[in-house]
Amino acid sequence: MKPSSRAVHAGRRLTARSPLAPDLSPAAVHVYTDLDDYDAVARGERPGYYYGRNSNSNREMLEKAVAELEGAEAGLAAASGMAALHAVMLALAPRPTTIVATRELYGGTMALLRQDFEPAGYEIHFVDLADLDAVRHALDGAGLILAETITNPLCAVPDIEAIAAMARERGVPFLVDNTFASPILCRPLDLGATSVMHSGTKYIGGHSDLVAGVVVGDAKVVGAARARSVRTGTTLSPFDAWLALRGLRTLDVRMRRHSENSLALARAMRTMPGVARVHHPLLEGSPSFSVATRLMPQGAGGMMAFDLEGGRPAVQSMMSRFRIATFAASLGGVETTISYPEITSHRSLTPQERAELGVTAGTVRVSVGIEDADDIIDDFAQALAAS
Ligand SMILES: Cc1ncc(COP(=O)(O)O)c(C=O)c1O
């Protein structure tokens, strides 16, 4: 099956009299009449559910669906992207070691590394993943490498394939946060990664109405992540799992439209007044253009960014004039939204750290929605024309 068909059907097997859409099962616990039966289900030797923190049918459908789309053996759904990331990082690197991470990490992940992993004895080595020599150097003696398929907020695409080959040669597990690309546009396991995580809150859910995370990989790693997630109680609620699976059914059509719209907006923004730079991996002249074209030939999703010459006042003025776009500190929904990294995703960084990453007082990140491209372009054009 092609990914578009898989997105529609993955995670479920319909038989006679199955509900076409899955039932929601909010039950905290299931009833048993036979102790041996309970014992077998609790040991995982027989299919079934017993206690909601350990297992649930809606969660299981979502886990299977994302695993299928990513081409993985197993999946785990957690209460948020951060819960998923935490569980899989500890599954891949259970004891203090050196973690090599992209210096352009999502701010929440950066905070997790600095405030939870470092105090526990892990050493974090931030590198520019575009510099493959630096990556090669950093990998020697490392215990884990962590990358994002598309970086936040400037939308660079690291060469996941080349990094995977170097990590594999050295026996270093490679974890990829594939939130921005989704399994429709990039499948990091096919490129050699060890495990993949998603903030399901974003494109997988797609409608800005749930918080969820998913991890996929081989059964051993996902099993260890699952055991920790169960122990620490970070498993995903049935309703959020139900919503995420419902969102996933339209992932392919949404990602195509997000990709077309973001590239159209990025191209149009180059000539809009007050715009100093536009960041989109598939924009002609982007530093990531050749890697992104190779790794994401179908499109790079809905994320892009631009820098306004007038800094924060110019951003505020544009925001006040929007008719369609809104300011919202998340991404991946059907609606076009902007965020302002200086006070959202990158607020925990010092001004100098932000400057080193190229994030300025004029940097705006856009999550381009699935509205009509002309309407989106017109909205930015009119909002900027007045400034
Ligand atoms: C790239 C990326 N990874 C992980 C996360 C964390 O996901 P969640 O908010 O679902 O915990 C986010 C959230 O913005 C993100 O953008």
mmCIF file of C-alpha atoms and ligand atoms in Angstrom:
data_model
loop_
_atom_site.group_PDB
_atom_site.id
_atom_site.type_symbol
_atom_site.label_atom_id
_atom_site.label_comp_id
_atom_site.label_asym_id
_atom_site.label_seq_id
_atom_site.Cartn_x
_atom_site.Cartn_y
_atom_site.Cartn_z
ATOM 1 C CA MET A 1 0.000 0.000 0.000
ATOM 2 C CA LYS A 2 1.088 3.566 -0.726
ATOM 3 C CA PRO A 3 1.459 5.946 2.251
ATOM 4 C CA SER A 4 -1.734 7.832 1.327
ATOM 5 C CA SER A 5 -3.792 4.608 1.527
ATOM 6 C CA ARG A 6 -1.917 3.491 4.606
ATOM 7 C CA ALA A 7 -2.779 6.734 6.403
ATOM 8 C CA VAL A 8 -6.459 5.975 5.824
ATOM 9 C CA HIS A 9 -6.373 2.350 7.008
ATOM 10 C CA ALA A 10 -3.327 1.807 9.248
ATOM 11 C CA GLY A 11 -3.692 0.496 12.794
ATOM 12 C CA ARG A 12 -6.994 -1.305 12.293
ATOM 13 C CA ARG A 13 -8.277 -4.555 10.834
ATOM 14 C CA LEU A 14 -11.960 -4.495 9.989
ATOM 15 C CA THR A 15 -14.015 -7.668 10.108
ATOM 16 C CA ALA A 16 -17.739 -8.357 9.737
ATOM 17 C CA ARG A 17 -19.794 -5.943 11.887
ATOM 18 C CA SER A 18 -16.741 -3.842 12.912
ATOM 19 C CA PRO A 19 -17.599 -0.193 13.453
ATOM 20 C CA LEU A 20 -16.161 1.656 10.419
ATOM 21 C CA ALA A 21 -14.882 4.414 12.693
ATOM 22 C CA PRO A 22 -13.314 3.105 15.907
ATOM 23 C CA ASP A 23 -15.333 3.116 19.125
ATOM 24 C CA LEU A 24 -13.933 5.236 21.928
ATOM 25 C CA SER A 25 -12.979 3.116 24.933
ATOM 26 C CA PRO A 26 -12.534 5.336 28.006
ATOM 27 C CA ALA A 27 -12.651 2.357 30.438
ATOM 28 C CA ALA A 28 -10.036 2.600 33.201
ATOM 29 C CA VAL A 29 -10.154 -1.152 33.742
ATOM 30 C CA HIS A 30 -11.469 -4.327 32.090
ATOM 31 C CA VAL A 31 -13.303 -7.160 33.850
ATOM 32 C CA TYR A 32 -11.952 -10.743 33.926
ATOM 33 C CA THR A 33 -13.552 -14.029 34.974
ATOM 34 C CA ASP A 34 -10.496 -16.276 34.777
ATOM 35 C CA LEU A 35 -7.257 -15.638 36.692
ATOM 36 C CA ASP A 36 -5.112 -17.476 34.137
ATOM 37 C CA ASP A 37 -6.639 -15.361 31.365
ATOM 38 C CA TYR A 38 -5.817 -12.122 33.235
ATOM 39 C CA ASP A 39 -2.320 -13.400 33.924
ATOM 40 C CA ALA A 40 -1.717 -14.191 30.242
ATOM 41 C CA VAL A 41 -3.010 -10.770 29.107
ATOM 42 C CA ALA A 42 -0.947 -8.939 31.753
ATOM 43 C CA ARG A 43 2.166 -10.847 30.623
ATOM 44 C CA GLY A 44 1.451 -9.818 27.028
ATOM 45 C CA GLU A 45 1.016 -13.409 25.904
ATOM 46 C CA ARG A 46 -2.636 -12.926 24.934
ATOM 47 C CA PRO A 47 -4.235 -9.876 23.276
ATOM 48 C CA GLY A 48 -6.477 -7.770 25.505
ATOM 49 C CA TYR A 49 -6.575 -4.791 27.831
ATOM 50 C CA TYR A 50 -6.642 -4.771 31.592
ATOM 51 C CA TYR A 51 -5.699 -1.414 33.172
ATOM 52 C CA GLY A 52 -5.876 1.931 31.367
ATOM 53 C CA ARG A 53 -2.366 3.088 32.211
ATOM 54 C CA ASN A 54 -0.913 -0.113 30.749
ATOM 55 C CA SER A 55 -3.069 -0.682 27.701
ATOM 56 C CA ASN A 56 -6.031 0.741 25.833
ATOM 57 C CA SER A 57 -7.541 -0.050 22.436
ATOM 58 C CA ASN A 58 -7.530 3.541 21.106
ATOM 59 C CA ARG A 59 -3.917 4.064 22.126
ATOM 60 C CA GLU A 60 -2.934 0.764 20.553
ATOM 61 C CA MET A 61 -4.577 1.646 17.214
ATOM 62 C CA LEU A 62 -2.662 4.929 17.069
ATOM 63 C CA GLU A 63 0.620 3.234 17.998
ATOM 64 C CA LYS A 64 0.185 0.622 15.278
ATOM 65 C CA ALA A 65 -0.855 3.224 12.706
ATOM 66 C CA VAL A 66 2.166 5.511 13.223
ATOM 67 C CA ALA A 67 4.523 2.505 13.352
ATOM 68 C CA GLU A 68 3.091 1.291 10.035
ATOM 69 C CA LEU A 69 3.467 4.715 8.410
ATOM 70 C CA GLU A 70 7.066 5.070 9.604
ATOM 71 C CA GLY A 71 7.923 1.493 8.597
ATOM 72 C CA ALA A 72 8.694 0.518 12.219
ATOM 73 C CA GLU A 73 8.276 -2.701 14.161
ATOM 74 C CA ALA A 74 6.514 -1.089 17.139
ATOM 75 C CA GLY A 75 5.107 2.172 18.481
ATOM 76 C CA LEU A 76 4.274 3.829 21.772
ATOM 77 C CA ALA A 77 1.813 6.698 22.267
ATOM 78 C CA ALA A 78 2.490 9.037 25.184
ATOM 79 C CA ALA A 79 0.737 11.964 26.848
ATOM 80 C CA SER A 80 2.749 14.549 24.867
ATOM 81 C CA GLY A 81 5.665 14.834 22.484
ATOM 82 C CA MET A 82 7.907 15.603 25.454
ATOM 83 C CA ALA A 83 6.731 12.493 27.335
ATOM 84 C CA ALA A 84 7.434 10.401 24.236
ATOM 85 C CA LEU A 85 10.866 11.963 23.782
ATOM 86 C CA HIS A 86 11.808 11.468 27.431
ATOM 87 C CA ALA A 87 10.761 7.808 27.382
ATOM 88 C CA VAL A 88 12.639 6.975 24.186
ATOM 89 C CA MET A 89 15.791 8.881 25.157
ATOM 90 C CA LEU A 90 16.026 6.885 28.373
ATOM 91 C CA ALA A 91 15.334 3.681 26.444
ATOM 92 C CA LEU A 92 18.212 4.439 24.040
ATOM 93 C CA ALA A 93 20.599 5.871 26.653
ATOM 94 C CA PRO A 94 19.572 4.524 30.062
ATOM 95 C CA ARG A 95 22.814 5.532 31.796
ATOM 96 C CA PRO A 96 24.689 8.872 31.776
ATOM 97 C CA THR A 97 26.582 9.303 28.522
ATOM 98 C CA THR A 98 27.315 12.002 25.966
ATOM 99 C CA ILE A 99 24.307 13.085 23.938
ATOM 100 C CA VAL A 100 25.066 14.831 20.656
ATOM 101 C CA ALA A 101 22.190 17.125 19.735
ATOM 102 C CA THR A 102 21.486 19.599 16.992
ATOM 103 C CA ARG A 103 22.127 23.112 18.256
ATOM 104 C CA GLU A 104 18.827 24.131 16.656
ATOM 105 C CA LEU A 105 16.739 21.947 18.953
ATOM 106 C CA TYR A 106 13.135 22.732 19.823
ATOM 107 C CA GLY A 107 13.281 24.831 23.026
ATOM 108 C CA GLY A 108 11.345 22.300 25.131
ATOM 109 C CA THR A 109 13.834 19.563 24.201
ATOM 110 C CA MET A 110 16.728 21.908 24.993
ATOM 111 C CA ALA A 111 15.189 22.550 28.433
ATOM 112 C CA LEU A 112 14.743 18.803 29.025
ATOM 113 C CA LEU A 113 18.396 18.158 28.194
ATOM 114 C CA ARG A 114 19.720 21.024 30.296
ATOM 115 C CA GLN A 115 17.403 20.763 33.277
ATOM 116 C CA ASP A 116 16.841 17.004 33.554
ATOM 117 C CA PHE A 117 19.556 15.120 31.658
ATOM 118 C CA GLU A 118 22.588 17.276 32.515
ATOM 119 C CA PRO A 119 21.946 17.272 36.291
ATOM 120 C CA ALA A 120 21.573 13.460 36.078
ATOM 121 C CA GLY A 121 25.138 13.179 34.712
ATOM 122 C CA TYR A 122 24.618 13.268 30.948
ATOM 123 C CA GLU A 123 26.897 15.505 28.896
ATOM 124 C CA ILE A 124 25.240 17.395 26.103
ATOM 125 C CA HIS A 125 27.233 18.324 23.036
ATOM 126 C CA PHE A 126 25.385 20.741 20.748
ATOM 127 C CA VAL A 127 26.574 20.713 17.124
ATOM 128 C CA ASP A 128 25.635 22.261 13.810
ATOM 129 C CA LEU A 129 24.339 19.224 11.933
ATOM 130 C CA ALA A 130 25.040 20.924 8.598
ATOM 131 C CA ASP A 131 28.745 20.535 9.448
ATOM 132 C CA LEU A 132 29.285 16.798 8.861
ATOM 133 C CA ASP A 133 32.930 16.937 9.999
ATOM 134 C CA ALA A 134 31.806 18.373 13.340
ATOM 135 C CA VAL A 135 29.185 15.625 13.614
ATOM 136 C CA ARG A 136 31.780 12.923 12.865
ATOM 137 C CA HIS A 137 34.031 14.345 15.562
ATOM 138 C CA ALA A 138 31.250 14.648 18.110
ATOM 139 C CA LEU A 139 30.057 11.072 17.543
ATOM 140 C CA ASP A 140 33.291 9.503 18.800
ATOM 141 C CA GLY A 141 32.505 8.145 22.263
ATOM 142 C CA ALA A 142 28.911 9.440 22.223
ATOM 143 C CA GLY A 143 25.962 7.368 23.488
ATOM 144 C CA LEU A 144 23.134 9.004 21.506
ATOM 145 C CA ILE A 145 22.585 11.516 18.720
ATOM 146 C CA LEU A 146 19.402 13.550 18.444
ATOM 147 C CA ALA A 147 18.261 15.471 15.346
ATOM 148 C CA GLU A 148 15.131 17.078 13.930
ATOM 149 C CA THR A 149 14.188 16.486 10.281
ATOM 150 C CA ILE A 150 13.392 20.174 9.805
ATOM 151 C CA THR A 151 14.830 22.643 12.298
ATOM 152 C CA ASN A 152 12.887 25.181 14.271
ATOM 153 C CA PRO A 153 12.442 28.028 13.440
ATOM 154 C CA LEU A 154 14.684 28.520 10.387
ATOM 155 C CA CYS A 155 13.661 25.294 8.626
ATOM 156 C CA ALA A 156 17.055 23.817 7.751
ATOM 157 C CA VAL A 157 17.192 20.143 6.728
ATOM 158 C CA PRO A 158 20.175 18.166 8.014
ATOM 159 C CA ASP A 159 21.443 15.247 5.967
ATOM 160 C CA ILE A 160 19.774 12.529 8.061
ATOM 161 C CA GLU A 161 21.054 9.843 5.676
ATOM 162 C CA ALA A 162 24.719 10.839 6.010
ATOM 163 C CA ILE A 163 24.433 11.312 9.790
ATOM 164 C CA ALA A 164 22.738 7.900 10.137
ATOM 165 C CA ALA A 165 25.591 6.241 8.248
ATOM 166 C CA MET A 166 28.202 7.839 10.536
ATOM 167 C CA ALA A 167 26.217 6.972 13.680
ATOM 168 C CA ARG A 168 25.745 3.385 12.551
ATOM 169 C CA GLU A 169 29.474 2.962 11.830
ATOM 170 C CA ARG A 170 30.207 3.995 15.418
ATOM 171 C CA GLY A 171 27.310 2.070 17.000
ATOM 172 C CA VAL A 172 25.657 5.271 18.252
ATOM 173 C CA PRO A 173 21.816 5.168 18.358
ATOM 174 C CA PHE A 174 20.250 7.913 16.241
ATOM 175 C CA LEU A 175 16.938 9.433 17.364
ATOM 176 C CA VAL A 176 15.041 11.719 14.983
ATOM 177 C CA ASP A 177 12.255 14.127 15.922
ATOM 178 C CA ASN A 178 10.152 13.932 12.756
ATOM 179 C CA THR A 179 7.393 16.275 13.963
ATOM 180 C CA PHE A 180 7.779 18.941 11.249
ATOM 181 C CA ALA A 181 7.953 16.525 8.286
ATOM 182 C CA SER A 182 5.511 13.759 9.333
ATOM 183 C CA PRO A 183 5.935 10.206 7.998
ATOM 184 C CA ILE A 184 4.267 11.293 4.751
ATOM 185 C CA LEU A 185 7.195 13.514 3.728
ATOM 186 C CA CYS A 186 10.124 11.760 5.419
ATOM 187 C CA ARG A 187 10.700 8.308 6.938
ATOM 188 C CA PRO A 188 13.929 8.562 8.932
ATOM 189 C CA LEU A 189 14.066 4.792 9.653
ATOM 190 C CA ASP A 190 14.393 4.192 5.890
ATOM 191 C CA LEU A 191 17.344 6.619 5.955
ATOM 192 C CA GLY A 192 19.070 4.651 8.732
ATOM 193 C CA ALA A 193 17.796 6.222 11.980
ATOM 194 C CA THR A 194 17.294 3.998 15.047
ATOM 195 C CA SER A 195 14.080 5.523 16.414
ATOM 196 C CA VAL A 196 11.679 8.320 15.521
ATOM 197 C CA MET A 197 9.460 10.477 17.700
ATOM 198 C CA HIS A 198 6.610 12.876 16.957
ATOM 199 C CA SER A 199 4.745 15.526 18.781
ATOM 200 C CA GLY A 200 1.358 14.153 17.727
ATOM 201 C CA THR A 201 -0.028 17.512 18.831
ATOM 202 C CA LYS A 202 1.137 18.917 15.479
ATOM 203 C CA TYR A 203 0.630 17.395 12.014
ATOM 204 C CA ILE A 204 -0.480 13.918 13.085
ATOM 205 C CA GLY A 205 -3.439 15.349 15.015
ATOM 206 C CA GLY A 206 -3.603 18.248 12.597
ATOM 207 C CA HIS A 207 -6.540 20.143 14.096
ATOM 208 C CA SER A 208 -5.012 21.923 17.134
ATOM 209 C CA ASP A 209 -7.282 20.000 19.492
ATOM 210 C CA LEU A 210 -5.112 17.430 21.287
ATOM 211 C CA VAL A 211 -1.738 16.935 22.973
ATOM 212 C CA ALA A 212 0.045 13.645 22.253
ATOM 213 C CA GLY A 213 3.398 12.067 21.454
ATOM 214 C CA VAL A 214 4.449 8.935 19.581
ATOM 215 C CA VAL A 215 7.690 6.961 19.460
ATOM 216 C CA VAL A 216 8.470 4.235 16.928
ATOM 217 C CA GLY A 217 11.407 1.904 16.398
ATOM 218 C CA ASP A 218 12.351 -1.706 17.002
ATOM 219 C CA ALA A 219 10.362 -3.756 19.497
ATOM 220 C CA LYS A 220 13.153 -3.788 22.106
ATOM 221 C CA VAL A 221 13.618 -0.008 22.253
ATOM 222 C CA VAL A 222 9.886 0.709 22.112
ATOM 223 C CA GLY A 223 9.295 -1.983 24.780
ATOM 224 C CA ALA A 224 11.751 -0.259 27.130
ATOM 225 C CA ALA A 225 10.143 3.131 26.419
ATOM 226 C CA ARG A 226 6.688 1.639 27.033
ATOM 227 C CA ALA A 227 7.729 0.073 30.348
ATOM 228 C CA ARG A 228 9.035 3.448 31.578
ATOM 229 C CA SER A 229 5.987 5.332 30.286
ATOM 230 C CA VAL A 230 3.726 2.874 32.156
ATOM 231 C CA ARG A 231 5.810 3.162 35.350
ATOM 232 C CA THR A 232 5.828 6.955 35.252
ATOM 233 C CA GLY A 233 2.205 7.180 34.100
ATOM 234 C CA THR A 234 2.741 9.184 30.924
ATOM 235 C CA THR A 235 0.591 7.081 28.619
ATOM 236 C CA LEU A 236 -1.856 8.836 26.276
ATOM 237 C CA SER A 237 -5.542 9.293 27.150
ATOM 238 C CA PRO A 238 -8.055 7.296 25.051
ATOM 239 C CA PHE A 239 -9.841 10.371 23.697
ATOM 240 C CA ASP A 240 -6.630 12.089 22.587
ATOM 241 C CA ALA A 241 -5.579 8.801 20.940
ATOM 242 C CA TRP A 242 -8.967 8.618 19.198
ATOM 243 C CA LEU A 243 -8.635 12.209 17.966
ATOM 244 C CA ALA A 244 -5.040 11.663 16.819
ATOM 245 C CA LEU A 245 -6.020 8.605 14.777
ATOM 246 C CA ARG A 246 -8.922 10.532 13.262
ATOM 247 C CA GLY A 247 -6.486 13.294 12.311
ATOM 248 C CA LEU A 248 -3.982 10.813 10.908
ATOM 249 C CA ARG A 249 -6.546 9.580 8.351
ATOM 250 C CA THR A 250 -6.174 12.847 6.387
ATOM 251 C CA LEU A 251 -2.433 13.305 6.966
ATOM 252 C CA ASP A 252 -1.445 12.690 3.358
ATOM 253 C CA VAL A 253 -3.841 15.226 1.804
ATOM 254 C CA ARG A 254 -3.061 17.786 4.485
ATOM 255 C CA MET A 255 0.718 17.450 4.095
ATOM 256 C CA ARG A 256 0.476 17.924 0.327
ATOM 257 C CA ARG A 257 -1.577 21.080 0.762
ATOM 258 C CA HIS A 258 0.618 22.417 3.616
ATOM 259 C CA SER A 259 3.695 21.831 1.432
ATOM 260 C CA GLU A 260 2.254 23.602 -1.626
ATOM 261 C CA ASN A 261 0.951 26.535 0.403
ATOM 262 C CA SER A 262 4.156 27.109 2.380
ATOM 263 C CA LEU A 263 6.291 27.164 -0.755
ATOM 264 C CA ALA A 264 3.848 29.539 -2.465
ATOM 265 C CA LEU A 265 3.880 31.866 0.546
ATOM 266 C CA ALA A 266 7.680 31.681 0.883
ATOM 267 C CA ARG A 267 8.126 32.617 -2.783
ATOM 268 C CA ALA A 268 5.656 35.491 -2.530
ATOM 269 C CA MET A 269 7.166 36.834 0.683
ATOM 270 C CA ARG A 270 10.538 37.444 -0.944
ATOM 271 C CA THR A 271 9.178 40.601 -2.538
ATOM 272 C CA MET A 272 6.948 41.822 0.293
ATOM 273 C CA PRO A 273 7.875 45.137 1.961
ATOM 274 C CA GLY A 274 10.041 44.980 5.083
ATOM 275 C CA VAL A 275 11.001 41.320 4.601
ATOM 276 C CA ALA A 276 14.770 40.895 4.989
ATOM 277 C CA ARG A 277 15.005 37.098 4.577
ATOM 278 C CA VAL A 278 12.724 34.126 3.943
ATOM 279 C CA HIS A 279 13.558 30.653 5.272
ATOM 280 C CA HIS A 280 12.097 27.590 3.535
ATOM 281 C CA PRO A 281 14.101 24.442 2.750
ATOM 282 C CA LEU A 282 12.764 24.146 -0.799
ATOM 283 C CA LEU A 283 13.132 27.813 -1.700
ATOM 284 C CA GLU A 284 15.653 28.277 -4.508
ATOM 285 C CA GLY A 285 18.869 29.514 -2.875
ATOM 286 C CA SER A 286 18.126 27.964 0.545
ATOM 287 C CA PRO A 287 21.258 26.421 2.138
ATOM 288 C CA SER A 288 19.231 23.204 2.585
ATOM 289 C CA PHE A 289 17.846 23.127 -0.958
ATOM 290 C CA SER A 290 19.808 20.149 -2.292
ATOM 291 C CA VAL A 291 19.494 18.014 0.878
ATOM 292 C CA ALA A 292 15.775 18.816 1.202
ATOM 293 C CA THR A 293 15.133 18.046 -2.478
ATOM 294 C CA ARG A 294 16.817 14.651 -2.034
ATOM 295 C CA LEU A 295 15.269 13.705 1.329
ATOM 296 C CA MET A 296 11.813 15.263 0.889
ATOM 297 C CA PRO A 297 11.045 15.171 -2.831
ATOM 298 C CA GLN A 298 7.277 15.480 -2.267
ATOM 299 C CA GLY A 299 7.478 18.697 -0.251
ATOM 300 C CA ALA A 300 8.717 20.003 3.064
ATOM 301 C CA GLY A 301 5.444 20.575 4.919
ATOM 302 C CA GLY A 302 3.917 23.795 6.149
ATOM 303 C CA MET A 303 6.736 25.323 8.179
ATOM 304 C CA MET A 304 8.660 28.414 7.084
ATOM 305 C CA ALA A 305 10.054 31.574 8.663
ATOM 306 C CA PHE A 306 10.977 35.102 7.705
ATOM 307 C CA ASP A 307 12.841 38.035 9.227
ATOM 308 C CA LEU A 308 11.260 41.478 9.353
ATOM 309 C CA GLU A 309 13.566 44.486 9.153
ATOM 310 C CA GLY A 310 11.557 46.425 11.725
ATOM 311 C CA GLY A 311 11.994 43.901 14.583
ATOM 312 C CA ARG A 312 9.359 43.417 17.273
ATOM 313 C CA PRO A 313 7.274 46.560 16.490
ATOM 314 C CA ALA A 314 6.999 45.450 12.851
ATOM 315 C CA VAL A 315 5.913 41.957 13.957
ATOM 316 C CA GLN A 316 3.266 43.446 16.274
ATOM 317 C CA SER A 317 2.007 45.778 13.546
ATOM 318 C CA MET A 318 1.703 42.896 11.046
ATOM 319 C CA MET A 319 -0.092 40.739 13.631
ATOM 320 C CA SER A 320 -2.645 43.414 14.400
ATOM 321 C CA ARG A 321 -3.618 43.586 10.739
ATOM 322 C CA PHE A 322 -4.010 39.865 10.009
ATOM 323 C CA ARG A 323 -7.459 38.801 8.828
ATOM 324 C CA ILE A 324 -6.776 35.059 8.514
ATOM 325 C CA ALA A 325 -3.497 34.233 10.274
ATOM 326 C CA THR A 326 -3.366 34.277 14.060
ATOM 327 C CA PHE A 327 -0.590 34.198 16.637
ATOM 328 C CA ALA A 328 -0.517 30.793 18.383
ATOM 329 C CA ALA A 329 2.521 29.147 19.957
ATOM 330 C CA SER A 330 2.096 25.763 18.301
ATOM 331 C CA LEU A 331 2.052 24.467 14.721
ATOM 332 C CA GLY A 332 0.795 21.822 12.357
ATOM 333 C CA GLY A 333 -2.916 22.648 12.437
ATOM 334 C CA VAL A 334 -5.167 23.288 9.452
ATOM 335 C CA GLU A 335 -5.136 27.023 10.289
ATOM 336 C CA THR A 336 -2.305 29.392 9.323
ATOM 337 C CA THR A 337 -0.627 30.583 12.518
ATOM 338 C CA ILE A 338 2.530 32.484 13.337
ATOM 339 C CA SER A 339 4.770 32.331 16.353
ATOM 340 C CA TYR A 340 7.495 34.664 17.521
ATOM 341 C CA PRO A 341 10.475 32.514 18.617
ATOM 342 C CA GLU A 342 12.018 35.245 20.799
ATOM 343 C CA ILE A 343 9.186 34.838 23.327
ATOM 344 C CA THR A 344 7.876 31.363 22.422
ATOM 345 C CA SER A 345 10.038 28.368 21.416
ATOM 346 C CA HIS A 346 13.358 30.152 22.044
ATOM 347 C CA ARG A 347 12.537 32.197 25.123
ATOM 348 C CA SER A 348 14.822 30.128 27.390
ATOM 349 C CA LEU A 349 17.893 31.041 25.264
ATOM 350 C CA THR A 350 20.033 34.098 25.879
ATOM 351 C CA PRO A 351 19.954 36.836 23.188
ATOM 352 C CA GLN A 352 23.486 35.767 22.210
ATOM 353 C CA GLU A 353 22.455 32.123 21.818
ATOM 354 C CA ARG A 354 19.505 33.210 19.672
ATOM 355 C CA ALA A 355 21.787 35.407 17.560
ATOM 356 C CA GLU A 356 24.155 32.455 16.990
ATOM 357 C CA LEU A 357 21.219 30.449 15.632
ATOM 358 C CA GLY A 358 20.140 33.322 13.375
ATOM 359 C CA VAL A 359 16.979 34.061 15.385
ATOM 360 C CA THR A 360 16.525 37.849 15.483
ATOM 361 C CA ALA A 361 13.975 40.250 16.964
ATOM 362 C CA GLY A 362 12.347 40.254 13.529
ATOM 363 C CA THR A 363 12.130 36.457 13.102
ATOM 364 C CA VAL A 364 8.608 35.116 12.613
ATOM 365 C CA ARG A 365 7.835 31.419 12.226
ATOM 366 C CA VAL A 366 4.820 30.503 10.133
ATOM 367 C CA SER A 367 2.829 27.289 10.255
ATOM 368 C CA VAL A 368 1.120 27.584 6.886
ATOM 369 C CA GLY A 369 -2.357 26.079 6.963
ATOM 370 C CA ILE A 370 -4.558 24.495 4.324
ATOM 371 C CA GLU A 371 -6.608 27.571 3.409
ATOM 372 C CA ASP A 372 -6.438 28.739 -0.220
ATOM 373 C CA ALA A 373 -2.842 29.815 -0.998
ATOM 374 C CA ASP A 374 -4.006 33.096 -2.596
ATOM 375 C CA ASP A 375 -5.940 34.039 0.542
ATOM 376 C CA ILE A 376 -2.923 33.334 2.756
ATOM 377 C CA ILE A 377 -0.572 35.332 0.511
ATOM 378 C CA ASP A 378 -3.049 38.226 0.331
ATOM 379 C CA ASP A 379 -3.339 38.254 4.115
ATOM 380 C CA PHE A 380 0.433 38.594 4.645
ATOM 381 C CA ALA A 381 0.708 41.104 1.781
ATOM 382 C CA GLN A 382 -1.977 43.401 3.200
ATOM 383 C CA ALA A 383 -0.636 43.045 6.761
ATOM 384 C CA LEU A 384 2.871 44.028 5.639
ATOM 385 C CA ALA A 385 1.856 46.711 3.136
ATOM 386 C CA ALA A 386 0.691 48.930 5.957
ATOM 387 C CA SER A 387 3.881 48.733 8.015
HETATM 388 C C1 LIG B 1 9.786 19.733 17.040
HETATM 389 C C2 LIG B 1 9.030 19.513 18.313
HETATM 390 N N1 LIG B 1 9.316 18.441 19.063
HETATM 391 C C3 LIG B 1 8.667 18.195 20.221
HETATM 392 C C4 LIG B 1 7.693 19.056 20.694
HETATM 393 C C5 LIG B 1 7.004 18.763 21.990
HETATM 394 O O1 LIG B 1 5.714 18.278 21.770
HETATM 395 P P1 LIG B 1 4.513 18.419 22.812
HETATM 396 O O2 LIG B 1 4.194 19.863 22.949
HETATM 397 O O3 LIG B 1 3.429 17.592 22.202
HETATM 398 O O4 LIG B 1 4.995 17.843 24.106
HETATM 399 C C6 LIG B 1 7.356 20.186 19.942
HETATM 400 C C7 LIG B 1 6.320 21.116 20.431
HETATM 401 O O5 LIG B 1 6.204 22.232 19.971
HETATM 402 C C8 LIG B 1 8.045 20.426 18.725
HETATM 403 O O6 LIG B 1 7.777 21.503 17.956
#
